[in-house]
Amino acid sequence: SYELTQPPSVSVSPGQTARITCSGEALPKKYAYWYQKKSGQAPLVVIYEDKKRPSGIPERFSGSGSGTTATLTISEAQVEDEADYYCYSTDSSGDHEVFGGGTKLTVL
Amino acid sequence: QLHLQESGPGLVKPSETLSLTCNVSGGSITNFTFYWGWIRQPPGKGLEWIGTIYYTGTTYYNPSLQSRATASLGTAKNQFSLTLTSVTAADTAMYHCASFDTGLMVYDTWGPGIMVTVSS
């Protein structure tokens, strides 16, 4: 079945730029979405349709894509950005949804 | 604003069937602007999509769970449900129901989740 591959962890210091990648064969044709999940809270969309930011999400969150890789970039990362981040998309048919394995972002 | 709440057993025996219900308030499950999904997270692991049901009743499932999962709509009670047959310890997880906004194409409202443990 279709998979999205993310690095297990990313670590940055406060104020640095964090980049989290997501690789999947269908990403050239299907949008990537990014969810932020903090312990005990429901997932929150931070990027949709590759690079769009929902209202209320800080401008430091941005998304991009190139070929089979989507990237979530958090500029000037803050301690409050520590969370697990999941990319989400569908397979090439669009019928089956998938979450990436998740990336634990540490801002320390 | 939508509010979702999962209900069901917290403990299920191996080989038995897990049945969960998601009660929806603040909107109708027949609203064509939403799909309804089930997502789970095993302890210490990542999110896993289980399946989605459209307002038409059309369903799509994770291929790895397709043979065991069934989603359905309960329009009279404004709820939707999930059954998962032949459960094993690998099905132990926090189960979430969520609404899928067909405009933004995102799960924008989630239930708080229900922890289900499979154990004898």
mmCIF file with all atom_site columns, C-alpha atoms in Angstrom:
data_model
loop_
_atom_site.group_PDB
_atom_site.id
_atom_site.type_symbol
_atom_site.label_atom_id
_atom_site.label_alt_id
_atom_site.label_comp_id
_atom_site.label_asym_id
_atom_site.label_entity_id
_atom_site.label_seq_id
_atom_site.pdbx_PDB_ins_code
_atom_site.Cartn_x
_atom_site.Cartn_y
_atom_site.Cartn_z
_atom_site.occupancy
_atom_site.B_iso_or_equiv
_atom_site.pdbx_formal_charge
_atom_site.auth_seq_id
_atom_site.auth_comp_id
_atom_site.auth_asym_id
_atom_site.auth_atom_id
_atom_site.pdbx_PDB_model_num
ATOM 1   C CA . SER A 1 1   ? 0.000   0.000   0.000  1.00 0.00 ? 1   SER A CA 1
ATOM 2   C CA . TYR A 1 2   ? 0.984   3.626   -0.483 1.00 0.00 ? 2   TYR A CA 1
ATOM 3   C CA . GLU A 1 3   ? 3.360   5.206   2.010  1.00 0.00 ? 3   GLU A CA 1
ATOM 4   C CA . LEU A 1 4   ? 4.609   8.661   2.895  1.00 0.00 ? 4   LEU A CA 1
ATOM 5   C CA . THR A 1 5   ? 8.089   8.758   4.417  1.00 0.00 ? 5   THR A CA 1
ATOM 6   C CA . GLN A 1 6   ? 9.170   11.309  7.005  1.00 0.00 ? 6   GLN A CA 1
ATOM 7   C CA . PRO A 1 7   ? 12.297  11.571  9.178  1.00 0.00 ? 7   PRO A CA 1
ATOM 8   C CA . PRO A 1 8   ? 11.549  10.400  12.720 1.00 0.00 ? 8   PRO A CA 1
ATOM 9   C CA . SER A 1 9   ? 12.961  13.506  14.327 1.00 0.00 ? 9   SER A CA 1
ATOM 10  C CA . VAL A 1 10  ? 14.223  17.003  13.657 1.00 0.00 ? 10  VAL A CA 1
ATOM 11  C CA . SER A 1 11  ? 15.904  19.202  16.227 1.00 0.00 ? 11  SER A CA 1
ATOM 12  C CA . VAL A 1 12  ? 16.637  22.924  16.072 1.00 0.00 ? 12  VAL A CA 1
ATOM 13  C CA . SER A 1 13  ? 17.459  25.731  18.456 1.00 0.00 ? 13  SER A CA 1
ATOM 14  C CA . PRO A 1 14  ? 14.908  28.490  19.041 1.00 0.00 ? 14  PRO A CA 1
ATOM 15  C CA . GLY A 1 15  ? 15.047  31.027  16.230 1.00 0.00 ? 15  GLY A CA 1
ATOM 16  C CA . GLN A 1 16  ? 16.453  28.569  13.717 1.00 0.00 ? 16  GLN A CA 1
ATOM 17  C CA . THR A 1 17  ? 14.670  27.193  10.682 1.00 0.00 ? 17  THR A CA 1
ATOM 18  C CA . ALA A 1 18  ? 13.218  23.698  10.877 1.00 0.00 ? 18  ALA A CA 1
ATOM 19  C CA . ARG A 1 19  ? 12.553  21.713  7.744  1.00 0.00 ? 19  ARG A CA 1
ATOM 20  C CA . ILE A 1 20  ? 10.564  18.490  7.706  1.00 0.00 ? 20  ILE A CA 1
ATOM 21  C CA . THR A 1 21  ? 10.353  16.435  4.536  1.00 0.00 ? 21  THR A CA 1
ATOM 22  C CA . CYS A 1 22  ? 7.756   13.995  3.286  1.00 0.00 ? 22  CYS A CA 1
ATOM 23  C CA . SER A 1 23  ? 8.389   11.669  0.364  1.00 0.00 ? 23  SER A CA 1
ATOM 24  C CA . GLY A 1 24  ? 5.778   9.839   -1.648 1.00 0.00 ? 24  GLY A CA 1
ATOM 25  C CA . GLU A 1 25  ? 5.484   8.601   -5.195 1.00 0.00 ? 25  GLU A CA 1
ATOM 26  C CA . ALA A 1 26  ? 2.144   10.296  -5.823 1.00 0.00 ? 26  ALA A CA 1
ATOM 27  C CA . LEU A 1 27  ? 3.117   13.718  -4.492 1.00 0.00 ? 27  LEU A CA 1
ATOM 28  C CA . PRO A 1 28  ? 3.845   15.145  -7.955 1.00 0.00 ? 28  PRO A CA 1
ATOM 29  C CA . LYS A 1 29  ? 0.124   14.691  -8.664 1.00 0.00 ? 29  LYS A CA 1
ATOM 30  C CA . LYS A 1 30  ? -1.478  14.896  -5.229 1.00 0.00 ? 30  LYS A CA 1
ATOM 31  C CA . TYR A 1 31  ? -1.424  17.706  -2.696 1.00 0.00 ? 31  TYR A CA 1
ATOM 32  C CA . ALA A 1 32  ? 0.390   17.373  0.605  1.00 0.00 ? 32  ALA A CA 1
ATOM 33  C CA . TYR A 1 33  ? -1.092  18.542  3.852  1.00 0.00 ? 33  TYR A CA 1
ATOM 34  C CA . TRP A 1 34  ? 0.637   19.006  7.186  1.00 0.00 ? 34  TRP A CA 1
ATOM 35  C CA . TYR A 1 35  ? -0.850  18.393  10.637 1.00 0.00 ? 35  TYR A CA 1
ATOM 36  C CA . GLN A 1 36  ? 0.638   19.465  13.943 1.00 0.00 ? 36  GLN A CA 1
ATOM 37  C CA . LYS A 1 37  ? -0.130  17.214  16.887 1.00 0.00 ? 37  LYS A CA 1
ATOM 38  C CA . LYS A 1 38  ? 0.693   18.040  20.464 1.00 0.00 ? 38  LYS A CA 1
ATOM 39  C CA . SER A 1 39  ? 0.257   15.521  23.271 1.00 0.00 ? 39  SER A CA 1
ATOM 40  C CA . GLY A 1 40  ? -3.339  15.303  24.430 1.00 0.00 ? 40  GLY A CA 1
ATOM 41  C CA . GLN A 1 41  ? -4.599  17.562  21.672 1.00 0.00 ? 41  GLN A CA 1
ATOM 42  C CA . ALA A 1 42  ? -6.330  16.908  18.368 1.00 0.00 ? 42  ALA A CA 1
ATOM 43  C CA . PRO A 1 43  ? -4.276  17.315  15.194 1.00 0.00 ? 43  PRO A CA 1
ATOM 44  C CA . LEU A 1 44  ? -4.281  20.810  13.685 1.00 0.00 ? 44  LEU A CA 1
ATOM 45  C CA . VAL A 1 45  ? -3.796  21.603  10.025 1.00 0.00 ? 45  VAL A CA 1
ATOM 46  C CA . VAL A 1 46  ? -0.900  24.007  9.521  1.00 0.00 ? 46  VAL A CA 1
ATOM 47  C CA . ILE A 1 47  ? -0.526  23.696  5.729  1.00 0.00 ? 47  ILE A CA 1
ATOM 48  C CA . TYR A 1 48  ? -2.995  22.536  3.082  1.00 0.00 ? 48  TYR A CA 1
ATOM 49  C CA . GLU A 1 49  ? -2.703  22.031  -0.670 1.00 0.00 ? 49  GLU A CA 1
ATOM 50  C CA . ASP A 1 50  ? 1.084   21.969  -0.487 1.00 0.00 ? 50  ASP A CA 1
ATOM 51  C CA . LYS A 1 51  ? 1.639   25.578  0.531  1.00 0.00 ? 51  LYS A CA 1
ATOM 52  C CA . LYS A 1 52  ? -1.529  27.275  1.733  1.00 0.00 ? 52  LYS A CA 1
ATOM 53  C CA . ARG A 1 53  ? -1.778  28.367  5.341  1.00 0.00 ? 53  ARG A CA 1
ATOM 54  C CA . PRO A 1 54  ? -5.129  28.262  7.184  1.00 0.00 ? 54  PRO A CA 1
ATOM 55  C CA . SER A 1 55  ? -6.245  31.377  8.959  1.00 0.00 ? 55  SER A CA 1
ATOM 56  C CA . GLY A 1 56  ? -4.775  31.596  12.424 1.00 0.00 ? 56  GLY A CA 1
ATOM 57  C CA . ILE A 1 57  ? -1.586  29.709  11.583 1.00 0.00 ? 57  ILE A CA 1
ATOM 58  C CA . PRO A 1 58  ? 1.525   31.858  12.063 1.00 0.00 ? 58  PRO A CA 1
ATOM 59  C CA . GLU A 1 59  ? 3.353   33.048  8.951  1.00 0.00 ? 59  GLU A CA 1
ATOM 60  C CA . ARG A 1 60  ? 6.481   31.213  10.058 1.00 0.00 ? 60  ARG A CA 1
ATOM 61  C CA . PHE A 1 61  ? 4.834   27.999  8.828  1.00 0.00 ? 61  PHE A CA 1
ATOM 62  C CA . SER A 1 62  ? 5.222   27.416  5.090  1.00 0.00 ? 62  SER A CA 1
ATOM 63  C CA . GLY A 1 63  ? 5.039   24.518  2.710  1.00 0.00 ? 63  GLY A CA 1
ATOM 64  C CA . SER A 1 64  ? 6.631   23.639  -0.597 1.00 0.00 ? 64  SER A CA 1
ATOM 65  C CA . GLY A 1 65  ? 6.970   20.731  -2.923 1.00 0.00 ? 65  GLY A CA 1
ATOM 66  C CA . SER A 1 66  ? 9.351   19.439  -5.536 1.00 0.00 ? 66  SER A CA 1
ATOM 67  C CA . GLY A 1 67  ? 8.772   16.197  -7.350 1.00 0.00 ? 67  GLY A CA 1
ATOM 68  C CA . THR A 1 68  ? 8.114   13.391  -4.911 1.00 0.00 ? 68  THR A CA 1
ATOM 69  C CA . THR A 1 69  ? 9.020   15.439  -1.829 1.00 0.00 ? 69  THR A CA 1
ATOM 70  C CA . ALA A 1 70  ? 6.953   17.919  0.146  1.00 0.00 ? 70  ALA A CA 1
ATOM 71  C CA . THR A 1 71  ? 8.583   20.105  2.767  1.00 0.00 ? 71  THR A CA 1
ATOM 72  C CA . LEU A 1 72  ? 7.215   21.865  5.819  1.00 0.00 ? 72  LEU A CA 1
ATOM 73  C CA . THR A 1 73  ? 9.368   24.812  6.846  1.00 0.00 ? 73  THR A CA 1
ATOM 74  C CA . ILE A 1 74  ? 9.100   26.531  10.191 1.00 0.00 ? 74  ILE A CA 1
ATOM 75  C CA . SER A 1 75  ? 11.092  29.747  10.144 1.00 0.00 ? 75  SER A CA 1
ATOM 76  C CA . GLU A 1 76  ? 12.389  31.141  13.404 1.00 0.00 ? 76  GLU A CA 1
ATOM 77  C CA . ALA A 1 77  ? 11.055  28.122  15.255 1.00 0.00 ? 77  ALA A CA 1
ATOM 78  C CA . GLN A 1 78  ? 9.728   28.704  18.722 1.00 0.00 ? 78  GLN A CA 1
ATOM 79  C CA . VAL A 1 79  ? 9.571   26.421  21.740 1.00 0.00 ? 79  VAL A CA 1
ATOM 80  C CA . GLU A 1 80  ? 5.794   26.321  21.344 1.00 0.00 ? 80  GLU A CA 1
ATOM 81  C CA . ASP A 1 81  ? 6.268   24.687  17.929 1.00 0.00 ? 81  ASP A CA 1
ATOM 82  C CA . GLU A 1 82  ? 7.520   21.494  19.568 1.00 0.00 ? 82  GLU A CA 1
ATOM 83  C CA . ALA A 1 83  ? 5.136   18.803  18.414 1.00 0.00 ? 83  ALA A CA 1
ATOM 84  C CA . ASP A 1 84  ? 4.744   15.825  16.159 1.00 0.00 ? 84  ASP A CA 1
ATOM 85  C CA . TYR A 1 85  ? 4.172   16.772  12.539 1.00 0.00 ? 85  TYR A CA 1
ATOM 86  C CA . TYR A 1 86  ? 2.413   14.497  10.076 1.00 0.00 ? 86  TYR A CA 1
ATOM 87  C CA . CYS A 1 87  ? 2.178   14.866  6.355  1.00 0.00 ? 87  CYS A CA 1
ATOM 88  C CA . TYR A 1 88  ? -1.030  13.616  4.759  1.00 0.00 ? 88  TYR A CA 1
ATOM 89  C CA . SER A 1 89  ? -2.053  12.885  1.215  1.00 0.00 ? 89  SER A CA 1
ATOM 90  C CA . THR A 1 90  ? -3.756  10.273  -0.935 1.00 0.00 ? 90  THR A CA 1
ATOM 91  C CA . ASP A 1 91  ? -2.585  7.599   -3.290 1.00 0.00 ? 91  ASP A CA 1
ATOM 92  C CA . SER A 1 92  ? -2.684  8.227   -7.025 1.00 0.00 ? 92  SER A CA 1
ATOM 93  C CA . SER A 1 93  ? -6.290  7.025   -7.263 1.00 0.00 ? 93  SER A CA 1
ATOM 94  C CA . GLY A 1 94  ? -7.390  9.508   -4.624 1.00 0.00 ? 94  GLY A CA 1
ATOM 95  C CA . ASP A 1 95  ? -9.397  6.812   -2.897 1.00 0.00 ? 95  ASP A CA 1
ATOM 96  C CA . HIS A 1 96  ? -6.978  5.933   -0.127 1.00 0.00 ? 96  HIS A CA 1
ATOM 97  C CA . GLU A 1 97  ? -5.726  8.421   2.382  1.00 0.00 ? 97  GLU A CA 1
ATOM 98  C CA . VAL A 1 98  ? -2.422  8.128   4.183  1.00 0.00 ? 98  VAL A CA 1
ATOM 99  C CA . PHE A 1 99  ? -0.516  9.825   6.961  1.00 0.00 ? 99  PHE A CA 1
ATOM 100 C CA . GLY A 1 100 ? 3.244   9.872   7.040  1.00 0.00 ? 100 GLY A CA 1
ATOM 101 C CA . GLY A 1 101 ? 4.961   8.231   9.976  1.00 0.00 ? 101 GLY A CA 1
ATOM 102 C CA . GLY A 1 102 ? 5.329   11.529  11.784 1.00 0.00 ? 102 GLY A CA 1
ATOM 103 C CA . THR A 1 103 ? 8.309   13.700  12.714 1.00 0.00 ? 103 THR A CA 1
ATOM 104 C CA . LYS A 1 104 ? 9.012   14.777  16.256 1.00 0.00 ? 104 LYS A CA 1
ATOM 105 C CA . LEU A 1 105 ? 10.209  18.371  16.227 1.00 0.00 ? 105 LEU A CA 1
ATOM 106 C CA . THR A 1 106 ? 12.337  19.422  19.174 1.00 0.00 ? 106 THR A CA 1
ATOM 107 C CA . VAL A 1 107 ? 13.051  23.110  19.686 1.00 0.00 ? 107 VAL A CA 1
ATOM 108 C CA . LEU A 1 108 ? 15.672  23.320  22.367 1.00 0.00 ? 108 LEU A CA 1
ATOM 109 C CA . GLN B 2 1   ? -19.466 24.757  14.880 1.00 0.00 ? 1   GLN B CA 1
ATOM 110 C CA . LEU B 2 2   ? -19.191 21.004  14.730 1.00 0.00 ? 2   LEU B CA 1
ATOM 111 C CA . HIS B 2 3   ? -18.556 18.947  17.822 1.00 0.00 ? 3   HIS B CA 1
ATOM 112 C CA . LEU B 2 4   ? -17.664 15.258  17.630 1.00 0.00 ? 4   LEU B CA 1
ATOM 113 C CA . GLN B 2 5   ? -17.619 12.721  20.432 1.00 0.00 ? 5   GLN B CA 1
ATOM 114 C CA . GLU B 2 6   ? -16.585 9.085   20.236 1.00 0.00 ? 6   GLU B CA 1
ATOM 115 C CA . SER B 2 7   ? -18.238 6.376   22.321 1.00 0.00 ? 7   SER B CA 1
ATOM 116 C CA . GLY B 2 8   ? -17.712 2.668   22.722 1.00 0.00 ? 8   GLY B CA 1
ATOM 117 C CA . PRO B 2 9   ? -15.993 0.048   24.862 1.00 0.00 ? 9   PRO B CA 1
ATOM 118 C CA . GLY B 2 10  ? -12.579 0.719   26.283 1.00 0.00 ? 10  GLY B CA 1
ATOM 119 C CA . LEU B 2 11  ? -11.673 -2.949  26.381 1.00 0.00 ? 11  LEU B CA 1
ATOM 120 C CA . VAL B 2 12  ? -12.258 -5.604  23.743 1.00 0.00 ? 12  VAL B CA 1
ATOM 121 C CA . LYS B 2 13  ? -11.185 -9.247  23.781 1.00 0.00 ? 13  LYS B CA 1
ATOM 122 C CA . PRO B 2 14  ? -8.976  -10.649 21.015 1.00 0.00 ? 14  PRO B CA 1
ATOM 123 C CA . SER B 2 15  ? -10.900 -12.044 18.031 1.00 0.00 ? 15  SER B CA 1
ATOM 124 C CA . GLU B 2 16  ? -14.009 -10.062 18.955 1.00 0.00 ? 16  GLU B CA 1
ATOM 125 C CA . THR B 2 17  ? -15.562 -7.095  17.134 1.00 0.00 ? 17  THR B CA 1
ATOM 126 C CA . LEU B 2 18  ? -14.900 -3.480  18.072 1.00 0.00 ? 18  LEU B CA 1
ATOM 127 C CA . SER B 2 19  ? -17.811 -1.092  17.582 1.00 0.00 ? 19  SER B CA 1
ATOM 128 C CA . LEU B 2 20  ? -17.430 2.655   17.911 1.00 0.00 ? 20  LEU B CA 1
ATOM 129 C CA . THR B 2 21  ? -19.867 5.503   17.381 1.00 0.00 ? 21  THR B CA 1
ATOM 130 C CA . CYS B 2 22  ? -19.223 9.166   16.705 1.00 0.00 ? 22  CYS B CA 1
ATOM 131 C CA . ASN B 2 23  ? -21.955 11.543  17.802 1.00 0.00 ? 23  ASN B CA 1
ATOM 132 C CA . VAL B 2 24  ? -22.066 14.736  15.770 1.00 0.00 ? 24  VAL B CA 1
ATOM 133 C CA . SER B 2 25  ? -23.562 17.997  16.996 1.00 0.00 ? 25  SER B CA 1
ATOM 134 C CA . GLY B 2 26  ? -23.595 21.460  15.493 1.00 0.00 ? 26  GLY B CA 1
ATOM 135 C CA . GLY B 2 27  ? -24.216 20.161  11.999 1.00 0.00 ? 27  GLY B CA 1
ATOM 136 C CA . SER B 2 28  ? -25.813 17.378  9.995  1.00 0.00 ? 28  SER B CA 1
ATOM 137 C CA . ILE B 2 29  ? -23.943 14.287  8.828  1.00 0.00 ? 29  ILE B CA 1
ATOM 138 C CA . THR B 2 30  ? -25.935 14.550  5.591  1.00 0.00 ? 30  THR B CA 1
ATOM 139 C CA . ASN B 2 31  ? -24.317 17.902  4.843  1.00 0.00 ? 31  ASN B CA 1
ATOM 140 C CA . PHE B 2 32  ? -22.550 17.463  1.499  1.00 0.00 ? 32  PHE B CA 1
ATOM 141 C CA . THR B 2 33  ? -19.699 19.726  2.559  1.00 0.00 ? 33  THR B CA 1
ATOM 142 C CA . PHE B 2 34  ? -18.341 17.096  4.932  1.00 0.00 ? 34  PHE B CA 1
ATOM 143 C CA . TYR B 2 35  ? -17.028 13.579  4.831  1.00 0.00 ? 35  TYR B CA 1
ATOM 144 C CA . TRP B 2 36  ? -16.587 11.611  8.014  1.00 0.00 ? 36  TRP B CA 1
ATOM 145 C CA . GLY B 2 37  ? -13.419 9.781   8.941  1.00 0.00 ? 37  GLY B CA 1
ATOM 146 C CA . TRP B 2 38  ? -11.881 7.435   11.455 1.00 0.00 ? 38  TRP B CA 1
ATOM 147 C CA . ILE B 2 39  ? -8.213  7.745   12.397 1.00 0.00 ? 39  ILE B CA 1
ATOM 148 C CA . ARG B 2 40  ? -6.333  5.879   15.094 1.00 0.00 ? 40  ARG B CA 1
ATOM 149 C CA . GLN B 2 41  ? -3.019  6.213   16.916 1.00 0.00 ? 41  GLN B CA 1
ATOM 150 C CA . PRO B 2 42  ? -1.472  3.208   18.648 1.00 0.00 ? 42  PRO B CA 1
ATOM 151 C CA . PRO B 2 43  ? 0.505   4.006   21.780 1.00 0.00 ? 43  PRO B CA 1
ATOM 152 C CA . GLY B 2 44  ? 3.871   5.500   20.865 1.00 0.00 ? 44  GLY B CA 1
ATOM 153 C CA . LYS B 2 45  ? 3.122   5.363   17.154 1.00 0.00 ? 45  LYS B CA 1
ATOM 154 C CA . GLY B 2 46  ? 1.816   7.653   14.450 1.00 0.00 ? 46  GLY B CA 1
ATOM 155 C CA . LEU B 2 47  ? -1.579  8.452   13.010 1.00 0.00 ? 47  LEU B CA 1
ATOM 156 C CA . GLU B 2 48  ? -3.209  5.812   10.837 1.00 0.00 ? 48  GLU B CA 1
ATOM 157 C CA . TRP B 2 49  ? -6.169  6.471   8.557  1.00 0.00 ? 49  TRP B CA 1
ATOM 158 C CA . ILE B 2 50  ? -8.808  3.763   8.977  1.00 0.00 ? 50  ILE B CA 1
ATOM 159 C CA . GLY B 2 51  ? -11.568 4.845   6.623  1.00 0.00 ? 51  GLY B CA 1
ATOM 160 C CA . THR B 2 52  ? -13.899 7.561   5.409  1.00 0.00 ? 52  THR B CA 1
ATOM 161 C CA . ILE B 2 53  ? -17.614 7.625   4.702  1.00 0.00 ? 53  ILE B CA 1
ATOM 162 C CA . TYR B 2 54  ? -19.273 10.177  2.485  1.00 0.00 ? 54  TYR B CA 1
ATOM 163 C CA . TYR B 2 55  ? -22.718 11.654  3.043  1.00 0.00 ? 55  TYR B CA 1
ATOM 164 C CA . THR B 2 56  ? -23.892 9.371   0.237  1.00 0.00 ? 56  THR B CA 1
ATOM 165 C CA . GLY B 2 57  ? -22.803 6.323   2.202  1.00 0.00 ? 57  GLY B CA 1
ATOM 166 C CA . THR B 2 58  ? -19.847 5.626   -0.071 1.00 0.00 ? 58  THR B CA 1
ATOM 167 C CA . THR B 2 59  ? -16.925 4.272   1.904  1.00 0.00 ? 59  THR B CA 1
ATOM 168 C CA . TYR B 2 60  ? -13.176 4.025   1.460  1.00 0.00 ? 60  TYR B CA 1
ATOM 169 C CA . TYR B 2 61  ? -10.826 2.076   3.701  1.00 0.00 ? 61  TYR B CA 1
ATOM 170 C CA . ASN B 2 62  ? -7.154  1.667   4.431  1.00 0.00 ? 62  ASN B CA 1
ATOM 171 C CA . PRO B 2 63  ? -6.172  -1.341  2.298  1.00 0.00 ? 63  PRO B CA 1
ATOM 172 C CA . SER B 2 64  ? -4.535  -2.938  5.321  1.00 0.00 ? 64  SER B CA 1
ATOM 173 C CA . LEU B 2 65  ? -7.851  -2.842  7.229  1.00 0.00 ? 65  LEU B CA 1
ATOM 174 C CA . GLN B 2 66  ? -10.359 -3.141  4.397  1.00 0.00 ? 66  GLN B CA 1
ATOM 175 C CA . SER B 2 67  ? -11.262 -6.736  5.095  1.00 0.00 ? 67  SER B CA 1
ATOM 176 C CA . ARG B 2 68  ? -12.123 -5.994  8.734  1.00 0.00 ? 68  ARG B CA 1
ATOM 177 C CA . ALA B 2 69  ? -13.441 -2.425  8.806  1.00 0.00 ? 69  ALA B CA 1
ATOM 178 C CA . THR B 2 70  ? -16.955 -1.179  8.104  1.00 0.00 ? 70  THR B CA 1
ATOM 179 C CA . ALA B 2 71  ? -18.150 2.410   8.418  1.00 0.00 ? 71  ALA B CA 1
ATOM 180 C CA . SER B 2 72  ? -21.792 3.409   8.383  1.00 0.00 ? 72  SER B CA 1
ATOM 181 C CA . LEU B 2 73  ? -24.037 6.436   8.799  1.00 0.00 ? 73  LEU B CA 1
ATOM 182 C CA . GLY B 2 74  ? -26.760 6.707   11.415 1.00 0.00 ? 74  GLY B CA 1
ATOM 183 C CA . THR B 2 75  ? -28.722 9.625   10.037 1.00 0.00 ? 75  THR B CA 1
ATOM 184 C CA . ALA B 2 76  ? -31.599 9.308   12.489 1.00 0.00 ? 76  ALA B CA 1
ATOM 185 C CA . LYS B 2 77  ? -29.264 9.966   15.383 1.00 0.00 ? 77  LYS B CA 1
ATOM 186 C CA . ASN B 2 78  ? -26.808 12.180  13.477 1.00 0.00 ? 78  ASN B CA 1
ATOM 187 C CA . GLN B 2 79  ? -23.953 9.817   14.102 1.00 0.00 ? 79  GLN B CA 1
ATOM 188 C CA . PHE B 2 80  ? -21.611 7.563   12.219 1.00 0.00 ? 80  PHE B CA 1
ATOM 189 C CA . SER B 2 81  ? -20.020 4.321   13.277 1.00 0.00 ? 81  SER B CA 1
ATOM 190 C CA . LEU B 2 82  ? -17.070 2.012   12.790 1.00 0.00 ? 82  LEU B CA 1
ATOM 191 C CA . THR B 2 83  ? -16.868 -1.721  13.303 1.00 0.00 ? 83  THR B CA 1
ATOM 192 C CA . LEU B 2 84  ? -13.590 -3.598  13.239 1.00 0.00 ? 84  LEU B CA 1
ATOM 193 C CA . THR B 2 85  ? -13.763 -7.370  13.297 1.00 0.00 ? 85  THR B CA 1
ATOM 194 C CA . SER B 2 86  ? -11.305 -9.989  14.539 1.00 0.00 ? 86  SER B CA 1
ATOM 195 C CA . VAL B 2 87  ? -9.307  -7.543  16.625 1.00 0.00 ? 87  VAL B CA 1
ATOM 196 C CA . THR B 2 88  ? -5.838  -8.290  17.933 1.00 0.00 ? 88  THR B CA 1
ATOM 197 C CA . ALA B 2 89  ? -3.457  -6.503  20.276 1.00 0.00 ? 89  ALA B CA 1
ATOM 198 C CA . ALA B 2 90  ? -2.229  -4.551  17.245 1.00 0.00 ? 90  ALA B CA 1
ATOM 199 C CA . ASP B 2 91  ? -5.602  -2.789  17.181 1.00 0.00 ? 91  ASP B CA 1
ATOM 200 C CA . THR B 2 92  ? -4.987  -1.246  20.601 1.00 0.00 ? 92  THR B CA 1
ATOM 201 C CA . ALA B 2 93  ? -5.038  2.498   19.951 1.00 0.00 ? 93  ALA B CA 1
ATOM 202 C CA . MET B 2 94  ? -6.639  5.867   20.529 1.00 0.00 ? 94  MET B CA 1
ATOM 203 C CA . TYR B 2 95  ? -9.475  6.053   18.030 1.00 0.00 ? 95  TYR B CA 1
ATOM 204 C CA . HIS B 2 96  ? -10.594 9.425   16.701 1.00 0.00 ? 96  HIS B CA 1
ATOM 205 C CA . CYS B 2 97  ? -13.531 10.386  14.558 1.00 0.00 ? 97  CYS B CA 1
ATOM 206 C CA . ALA B 2 98  ? -13.162 13.529  12.478 1.00 0.00 ? 98  ALA B CA 1
ATOM 207 C CA . SER B 2 99  ? -14.994 15.665  9.976  1.00 0.00 ? 99  SER B CA 1
ATOM 208 C CA . PHE B 2 100 ? -13.373 16.211  6.588  1.00 0.00 ? 100 PHE B CA 1
ATOM 209 C CA . ASP B 2 101 ? -14.017 19.623  5.079  1.00 0.00 ? 101 ASP B CA 1
ATOM 210 C CA . THR B 2 102 ? -14.437 19.099  1.349  1.00 0.00 ? 102 THR B CA 1
ATOM 211 C CA . GLY B 2 103 ? -13.566 22.728  0.660  1.00 0.00 ? 103 GLY B CA 1
ATOM 212 C CA . LEU B 2 104 ? -10.147 22.758  2.261  1.00 0.00 ? 104 LEU B CA 1
ATOM 213 C CA . MET B 2 105 ? -9.823  18.969  1.923  1.00 0.00 ? 105 MET B CA 1
ATOM 214 C CA . VAL B 2 106 ? -8.671  18.617  5.525  1.00 0.00 ? 106 VAL B CA 1
ATOM 215 C CA . TYR B 2 107 ? -9.825  16.991  8.717  1.00 0.00 ? 107 TYR B CA 1
ATOM 216 C CA . ASP B 2 108 ? -10.744 20.168  10.541 1.00 0.00 ? 108 ASP B CA 1
ATOM 217 C CA . THR B 2 109 ? -12.730 18.950  13.544 1.00 0.00 ? 109 THR B CA 1
ATOM 218 C CA . TRP B 2 110 ? -11.739 15.961  15.629 1.00 0.00 ? 110 TRP B CA 1
ATOM 219 C CA . GLY B 2 111 ? -13.302 14.133  18.525 1.00 0.00 ? 111 GLY B CA 1
ATOM 220 C CA . PRO B 2 112 ? -11.197 13.886  21.683 1.00 0.00 ? 112 PRO B CA 1
ATOM 221 C CA . GLY B 2 113 ? -10.623 10.208  21.010 1.00 0.00 ? 113 GLY B CA 1
ATOM 222 C CA . ILE B 2 114 ? -11.384 6.999   22.829 1.00 0.00 ? 114 ILE B CA 1
ATOM 223 C CA . MET B 2 115 ? -8.686  4.632   24.018 1.00 0.00 ? 115 MET B CA 1
ATOM 224 C CA . VAL B 2 116 ? -9.435  1.039   23.062 1.00 0.00 ? 116 VAL B CA 1
ATOM 225 C CA . THR B 2 117 ? -7.384  -1.802  24.484 1.00 0.00 ? 117 THR B CA 1
ATOM 226 C CA . VAL B 2 118 ? -7.513  -5.289  23.036 1.00 0.00 ? 118 VAL B CA 1
ATOM 227 C CA . SER B 2 119 ? -6.756  -7.776  25.781 1.00 0.00 ? 119 SER B CA 1
ATOM 228 C CA . SER B 2 120 ? -8.187  -10.906 27.309 1.00 0.00 ? 120 SER B CA 1
#
